[in-house]
Amino acid sequence: MINRAPNILVFDSGIGGISVYDEIRQKIPNANYIYLFDNEAFPYGDKSIDYLIGRVKSVIHKAISLFSIDIIVIACNTASTICLPSLRESLQIPIVGVVPAIKPATKVTKNKCIGLLATKATVQREYTRNLINEFAQGYNIELLGLSELALIAEQKLQGIAVNQQQLTLLMQPWLTLNVIPDTIVLGCTHYPFIKPELAKTFPLATFIDSGYAIATRVYNLLEQCNFELTNISQPAEKADHLVCSTQYNESVEKIIPILSKYNFNKYQSISILCD
Ligand code: DGL
C-alpha cells in the first residue's frame, strides 16, 4: 500500500475545472494538486476537433514532463468528449474525463424533458449523441450550445457580476418551449459557477453537474492504484496546491488572489511550443 499523498493533475481550458477540483479536494483533502488551465487557447468550445486533440496532448505531455503525477483529470467536457482515447493511448497514468451527466438526469426528471447546456462543440459531438441514444431513450433532450457562458463564468470568478438580463436572453430558446426542462445538465465545468444565476432564470429546475461523480471516480481509481487514502501520512495543511496556466496575463494576475480561496498558494506559467 502507498500512504504518501497522491499528486493529482486537474486540467481545463480555463477556470471551470476548479468546480471539479473543489469536489475532489473535499473527498481527498490531503492530496497534492496541480490545477492547469490552457488560457492561451481558451475557449475550447469554438476550436476544431483536430486542433483540440493535438493541443490537449501537447499541454498534458508538457505537464507530465515537469511534474510527477499519479492521476490526470480532464475537467473539461469539450476536451473529454474527443481527447480521451488519444491521451490514454499515449500515457500510462490513469486519466479521468468529464462528460455531460445525461444518465443521472434521467433518474431525476419528472416531466421527461432534460436540458443539456454546454459549449457549442459539446452539443455537436458524436460522443454526446451516443450518450443520449444509450441512456436517454424516451426522454426529450433539449440541447443548447452557447459560446458566451464559459466567459461569463470566468468573469464572475474575477468579480464581474453576471448580467441576469443577458443570461435570460441567452436562455430564450428554452423559455419559449411548450415544455420547459425540469432538469438541466451543466455540461461544461464552468457552469456550476453561474448556477445561482441560472436558477433565477429556471427557478423550478434541478441542476446536475458531474463534479461529485468525478471525485468519486478519482478516489476509486487511486485506491485501485494502491493509494491508502484514509491513511495519507501528509496532513491537509501541508498539501501542495499549485496553479499553472499556459500564458501569464492580466486576467491571471487578477485570478491568482481569488484562487487562494481554493487553497492555491503557488503559481507557475508553462509555455507550450508545439501545437
Ligand atoms: N470548461 C470547458 C468544458 O467543460 C469549456 C470551456 C471552453 O469553451 O473552453 O466544456
CSV table of C-alpha atoms and ligand atoms in Angstrom, one decimal:
chain,number,residue,atom,x,y,z
A,1,MET,CA,0.0,0.0,0.0
A,2,ILE,CA,1.1,3.6,-0.7
A,3,ASN,CA,0.4,6.1,2.1
A,4,ARG,CA,2.1,9.1,0.6
A,5,ALA,CA,-0.2,11.8,-0.8
A,6,PRO,CA,-1.1,11.3,-4.4
A,7,ASN,CA,-0.3,14.1,-6.9
A,8,ILE,CA,-3.5,14.9,-8.9
A,9,LEU,CA,-3.4,17.0,-12.1
A,10,VAL,CA,-6.7,18.7,-12.9
A,11,PHE,CA,-6.9,20.3,-16.3
A,12,ASP,CA,-9.3,22.6,-18.2
A,13,SER,CA,-9.2,25.3,-20.8
A,14,GLY,CA,-10.0,27.9,-18.1
A,15,ILE,CA,-11.1,28.2,-14.5
A,16,GLY,CA,-14.2,25.9,-15.0
A,17,GLY,CA,-12.3,22.8,-13.8
A,18,ILE,CA,-11.9,24.5,-10.4
A,19,SER,CA,-15.5,23.3,-9.8
A,20,VAL,CA,-14.3,19.7,-10.3
A,21,TYR,CA,-11.1,20.3,-8.4
A,22,ASP,CA,-13.2,21.6,-5.5
A,23,GLU,CA,-15.2,18.3,-5.3
A,24,ILE,CA,-12.1,16.2,-5.5
A,25,ARG,CA,-10.4,18.3,-2.8
A,26,GLN,CA,-13.4,17.7,-0.4
A,27,LYS,CA,-13.0,14.0,-0.9
A,28,ILE,CA,-9.2,13.8,-0.7
A,29,PRO,CA,-8.1,16.9,1.2
A,30,ASN,CA,-4.5,15.6,1.9
A,31,ALA,CA,-3.6,15.1,-1.8
A,32,ASN,CA,-1.3,17.4,-3.7
A,33,TYR,CA,-2.9,19.3,-6.5
A,34,ILE,CA,-1.8,20.9,-9.7
A,35,TYR,CA,-4.5,22.9,-11.5
A,36,LEU,CA,-3.5,23.6,-15.0
A,37,PHE,CA,-5.5,25.7,-17.4
A,38,ASP,CA,-4.8,26.4,-21.1
A,39,ASN,CA,-5.8,30.1,-21.1
A,40,GLU,CA,-3.7,30.6,-24.2
A,41,ALA,CA,-6.1,28.5,-26.2
A,42,PHE,CA,-9.4,29.4,-24.3
A,43,PRO,CA,-12.2,29.0,-25.2
A,44,TYR,CA,-12.1,25.4,-26.4
A,45,GLY,CA,-15.7,25.5,-27.4
A,46,ASP,CA,-15.0,27.2,-30.7
A,47,LYS,CA,-11.9,25.1,-31.7
A,48,SER,CA,-11.8,22.3,-34.2
A,49,ILE,CA,-11.6,18.7,-33.1
A,50,ASP,CA,-8.2,18.1,-34.8
A,51,TYR,CA,-6.7,21.2,-33.1
A,52,LEU,CA,-8.0,20.3,-29.7
A,53,ILE,CA,-6.7,16.7,-29.9
A,54,GLY,CA,-3.2,18.0,-30.7
A,55,ARG,CA,-3.3,20.9,-28.3
A,56,VAL,CA,-4.5,18.9,-25.2
A,57,LYS,CA,-2.0,16.2,-25.9
A,58,SER,CA,0.8,18.8,-26.1
A,59,VAL,CA,-0.3,20.5,-22.8
A,60,ILE,CA,-0.7,17.3,-20.9
A,61,HIS,CA,2.6,15.8,-22.1
A,62,LYS,CA,4.3,19.1,-21.1
A,63,ALA,CA,2.8,18.8,-17.6
A,64,ILE,CA,3.9,15.2,-17.3
A,65,SER,CA,7.5,16.2,-18.2
A,66,LEU,CA,7.5,18.9,-15.5
A,67,PHE,CA,5.7,17.2,-12.6
A,68,SER,CA,5.3,13.8,-11.0
A,69,ILE,CA,1.7,13.0,-11.5
A,70,ASP,CA,-0.3,10.0,-10.3
A,71,ILE,CA,-3.7,10.7,-11.9
A,72,ILE,CA,-4.9,13.1,-14.6
A,73,VAL,CA,-8.4,14.7,-14.5
A,74,ILE,CA,-9.5,16.3,-17.8
A,75,ALA,CA,-12.0,18.6,-16.1
A,76,CYS,CA,-13.4,19.8,-19.4
A,77,ASN,CA,-16.4,18.3,-21.3
A,78,THR,CA,-15.3,19.9,-24.6
A,79,ALA,CA,-11.9,18.2,-24.4
A,80,SER,CA,-13.0,15.0,-22.8
A,81,THR,CA,-15.6,14.2,-25.5
A,82,ILE,CA,-12.8,13.9,-28.1
A,83,CYS,CA,-9.4,13.7,-26.4
A,84,LEU,CA,-9.5,10.8,-24.0
A,85,PRO,CA,-8.7,8.0,-26.5
A,86,SER,CA,-5.6,9.6,-27.8
A,87,LEU,CA,-4.4,10.6,-24.3
A,88,ARG,CA,-5.0,7.1,-22.9
A,89,GLU,CA,-3.1,5.7,-25.9
A,90,SER,CA,0.0,7.8,-25.2
A,91,LEU,CA,0.1,7.7,-21.4
A,92,GLN,CA,0.3,5.0,-18.7
A,93,ILE,CA,-1.1,7.3,-16.0
A,94,PRO,CA,-4.8,6.8,-15.1
A,95,ILE,CA,-7.0,9.5,-16.8
A,96,VAL,CA,-10.5,10.6,-15.7
A,97,GLY,CA,-12.6,12.6,-18.1
A,98,VAL,CA,-15.8,14.5,-17.6
A,99,VAL,CA,-18.8,14.1,-19.8
A,100,PRO,CA,-22.4,15.5,-19.6
A,101,ALA,CA,-24.4,13.8,-16.8
A,102,ILE,CA,-27.2,12.7,-19.1
A,103,LYS,CA,-27.7,9.3,-17.4
A,104,PRO,CA,-28.1,10.7,-13.8
A,105,ALA,CA,-30.5,13.4,-15.2
A,106,THR,CA,-32.9,10.7,-16.4
A,107,LYS,CA,-33.3,9.5,-12.8
A,108,VAL,CA,-34.3,13.0,-11.6
A,109,THR,CA,-36.6,14.4,-14.3
A,110,LYS,CA,-40.3,14.2,-13.7
A,111,ASN,CA,-41.6,15.8,-16.9
A,112,LYS,CA,-39.1,13.7,-19.0
A,113,CYS,CA,-37.7,16.9,-20.5
A,114,ILE,CA,-34.0,17.3,-19.9
A,115,GLY,CA,-31.9,20.3,-21.0
A,116,LEU,CA,-28.3,19.9,-21.8
A,117,LEU,CA,-26.4,23.2,-21.5
A,118,ALA,CA,-22.9,23.0,-22.9
A,119,THR,CA,-20.4,24.6,-25.3
A,120,LYS,CA,-21.4,24.6,-29.0
A,121,ALA,CA,-18.7,22.0,-29.5
A,122,THR,CA,-20.0,19.6,-26.8
A,123,VAL,CA,-23.6,19.6,-28.0
A,124,GLN,CA,-22.5,18.8,-31.5
A,125,ARG,CA,-20.2,15.9,-30.6
A,126,GLU,CA,-20.9,12.3,-31.6
A,127,TYR,CA,-19.9,11.3,-28.1
A,128,THR,CA,-22.8,13.4,-26.7
A,129,ARG,CA,-25.3,12.0,-29.3
A,130,ASN,CA,-24.2,8.5,-28.3
A,131,LEU,CA,-24.7,9.2,-24.6
A,132,ILE,CA,-28.2,10.4,-25.4
A,133,ASN,CA,-29.0,7.4,-27.5
A,134,GLU,CA,-27.7,5.0,-25.0
A,135,PHE,CA,-29.1,6.4,-21.8
A,136,ALA,CA,-32.0,8.7,-22.6
A,137,GLN,CA,-34.2,6.8,-25.0
A,138,GLY,CA,-37.8,8.0,-24.5
A,139,TYR,CA,-36.7,11.3,-23.0
A,140,ASN,CA,-37.0,14.7,-24.6
A,141,ILE,CA,-33.5,16.1,-24.6
A,142,GLU,CA,-33.2,19.8,-25.4
A,143,LEU,CA,-29.7,20.9,-26.4
A,144,LEU,CA,-28.4,24.4,-26.0
A,145,GLY,CA,-24.8,25.1,-27.1
A,146,LEU,CA,-23.6,28.5,-26.2
A,147,SER,CA,-20.2,30.1,-26.6
A,148,GLU,CA,-20.7,33.0,-24.2
A,149,LEU,CA,-21.4,31.2,-21.0
A,150,ALA,CA,-17.9,30.0,-20.2
A,151,LEU,CA,-16.6,33.5,-20.5
A,152,ILE,CA,-19.5,34.9,-18.3
A,153,ALA,CA,-18.4,32.3,-15.6
A,154,GLU,CA,-14.7,33.3,-16.0
A,155,GLN,CA,-15.7,36.9,-15.5
A,156,LYS,CA,-17.9,36.1,-12.5
A,157,LEU,CA,-14.9,34.5,-10.8
A,158,GLN,CA,-12.9,37.6,-11.5
A,159,GLY,CA,-15.5,39.6,-9.6
A,160,ILE,CA,-17.6,40.9,-12.6
A,161,ALA,CA,-21.3,40.4,-11.8
A,162,VAL,CA,-23.4,38.3,-14.2
A,163,ASN,CA,-25.9,40.4,-16.3
A,164,GLN,CA,-29.1,38.5,-15.4
A,165,GLN,CA,-31.0,40.0,-18.3
A,166,GLN,CA,-28.3,38.9,-20.8
A,167,LEU,CA,-28.4,35.4,-19.3
A,168,THR,CA,-32.1,35.2,-19.6
A,169,LEU,CA,-31.9,36.3,-23.2
A,170,LEU,CA,-29.4,33.6,-23.9
A,171,MET,CA,-31.9,31.1,-22.5
A,172,GLN,CA,-34.8,32.2,-24.7
A,173,PRO,CA,-34.7,29.0,-26.8
A,174,TRP,CA,-35.8,27.1,-23.7
A,175,LEU,CA,-38.0,29.7,-22.2
A,176,THR,CA,-40.2,29.7,-25.2
A,177,LEU,CA,-40.6,25.9,-25.3
A,178,ASN,CA,-44.1,24.3,-24.7
A,179,VAL,CA,-42.4,22.0,-22.1
A,180,ILE,CA,-39.5,23.6,-20.3
A,181,PRO,CA,-36.8,21.3,-19.0
A,182,ASP,CA,-37.3,20.5,-15.3
A,183,THR,CA,-33.7,19.1,-15.1
A,184,ILE,CA,-30.7,20.9,-16.6
A,185,VAL,CA,-27.4,19.2,-17.1
A,186,LEU,CA,-24.5,21.6,-16.7
A,187,GLY,CA,-22.4,20.0,-19.5
A,188,CYS,CA,-19.5,22.5,-19.1
A,189,THR,CA,-17.4,22.6,-16.0
A,190,HIS,CA,-17.6,26.4,-16.0
A,191,TYR,CA,-21.3,26.5,-15.4
A,192,PRO,CA,-21.6,25.4,-11.8
A,193,PHE,CA,-20.1,28.9,-11.0
A,194,ILE,CA,-23.2,30.5,-12.5
A,195,LYS,CA,-25.7,28.1,-11.1
A,196,PRO,CA,-27.3,30.7,-8.8
A,197,GLU,CA,-28.0,33.0,-11.8
A,198,LEU,CA,-29.2,30.1,-14.0
A,199,ALA,CA,-31.5,29.1,-11.1
A,200,LYS,CA,-33.0,32.6,-11.2
A,201,THR,CA,-34.0,32.1,-14.8
A,202,PHE,CA,-35.2,28.5,-14.2
A,203,PRO,CA,-36.5,28.6,-10.6
A,204,LEU,CA,-38.2,25.2,-10.8
A,205,ALA,CA,-35.4,23.2,-12.4
A,206,THR,CA,-32.9,20.8,-10.8
A,207,PHE,CA,-29.3,21.3,-12.0
A,208,ILE,CA,-26.9,18.4,-12.4
A,209,ASP,CA,-23.2,18.5,-12.9
A,210,SER,CA,-20.5,15.8,-13.0
A,211,GLY,CA,-18.3,17.1,-10.2
A,212,TYR,CA,-19.2,14.7,-7.4
A,213,ALA,CA,-19.2,11.6,-9.7
A,214,ILE,CA,-15.7,12.6,-11.0
A,215,ALA,CA,-14.4,13.0,-7.4
A,216,THR,CA,-15.7,9.5,-6.6
A,217,ARG,CA,-14.1,8.0,-9.7
A,218,VAL,CA,-10.8,9.7,-8.8
A,219,TYR,CA,-11.0,8.3,-5.3
A,220,ASN,CA,-11.7,4.7,-6.5
A,221,LEU,CA,-9.1,4.8,-9.2
A,222,LEU,CA,-6.4,5.9,-6.7
A,223,GLU,CA,-7.4,3.1,-4.4
A,224,GLN,CA,-7.1,0.7,-7.2
A,225,CYS,CA,-3.6,2.1,-7.7
A,226,ASN,CA,-2.9,1.1,-4.1
A,227,PHE,CA,-3.1,4.5,-2.5
A,228,GLU,CA,-4.3,4.2,1.1
A,229,LEU,CA,-6.4,7.3,1.0
A,230,THR,CA,-7.8,7.0,4.6
A,231,ASN,CA,-4.2,6.9,5.9
A,232,ILE,CA,-2.2,9.5,4.0
A,233,SER,CA,0.9,10.5,6.0
A,234,GLN,CA,0.8,14.1,4.9
A,235,PRO,CA,-1.7,16.4,6.8
A,236,ALA,CA,-4.0,18.5,4.6
A,237,GLU,CA,-2.3,21.8,5.7
A,238,LYS,CA,1.0,20.5,4.2
A,239,ALA,CA,-0.5,19.6,0.8
A,240,ASP,CA,0.8,21.4,-2.3
A,241,HIS,CA,-1.8,23.4,-4.3
A,242,LEU,CA,-0.1,24.7,-7.4
A,243,VAL,CA,-1.9,26.6,-10.2
A,244,CYS,CA,-0.4,26.7,-13.7
A,245,SER,CA,-1.5,28.4,-16.9
A,246,THR,CA,-0.2,28.4,-20.4
A,247,GLN,CA,0.0,32.1,-20.5
A,248,TYR,CA,0.6,34.8,-17.9
A,249,ASN,CA,-1.6,37.9,-18.5
A,250,GLU,CA,-3.7,40.4,-16.7
A,251,SER,CA,-6.6,38.0,-16.1
A,252,VAL,CA,-4.3,35.5,-14.5
A,253,GLU,CA,-2.9,38.3,-12.3
A,254,LYS,CA,-6.5,39.0,-11.2
A,255,ILE,CA,-7.4,35.4,-10.7
A,256,ILE,CA,-4.4,34.3,-8.5
A,257,PRO,CA,-5.6,36.0,-5.3
A,258,ILE,CA,-9.1,34.6,-5.9
A,259,LEU,CA,-7.7,31.1,-6.3
A,260,SER,CA,-6.1,31.4,-2.9
A,261,LYS,CA,-9.6,30.9,-1.5
A,262,TYR,CA,-9.4,27.4,-3.1
A,263,ASN,CA,-6.1,26.8,-1.3
A,264,PHE,CA,-3.8,27.6,-4.2
A,265,ASN,CA,-0.6,29.2,-2.9
A,266,LYS,CA,1.8,28.9,-5.8
A,267,TYR,CA,1.6,29.9,-9.5
A,268,GLN,CA,3.7,28.7,-12.5
A,269,SER,CA,3.5,29.6,-16.1
A,270,ILE,CA,4.0,26.8,-18.6
A,271,SER,CA,4.9,27.5,-22.2
A,272,ILE,CA,3.6,25.2,-24.9
A,273,LEU,CA,5.7,25.3,-28.0
A,274,CYS,CA,4.4,22.6,-30.3
A,275,ASP,CA,0.6,22.7,-31.0
B,1,DGL,N1,-14.8,24.1,-19.3
B,1,DGL,C1,-15.0,23.6,-20.6
B,1,DGL,C2,-16.0,22.5,-20.7
B,1,DGL,O1,-16.3,21.8,-19.7
B,1,DGL,C3,-15.3,24.5,-21.7
B,1,DGL,C4,-15.0,26.0,-21.8
B,1,DGL,C5,-14.4,26.4,-23.2
B,1,DGL,O2,-15.1,26.7,-24.1
B,1,DGL,O3,-13.1,26.4,-23.2
B,1,DGL,O4,-16.5,22.2,-21.7
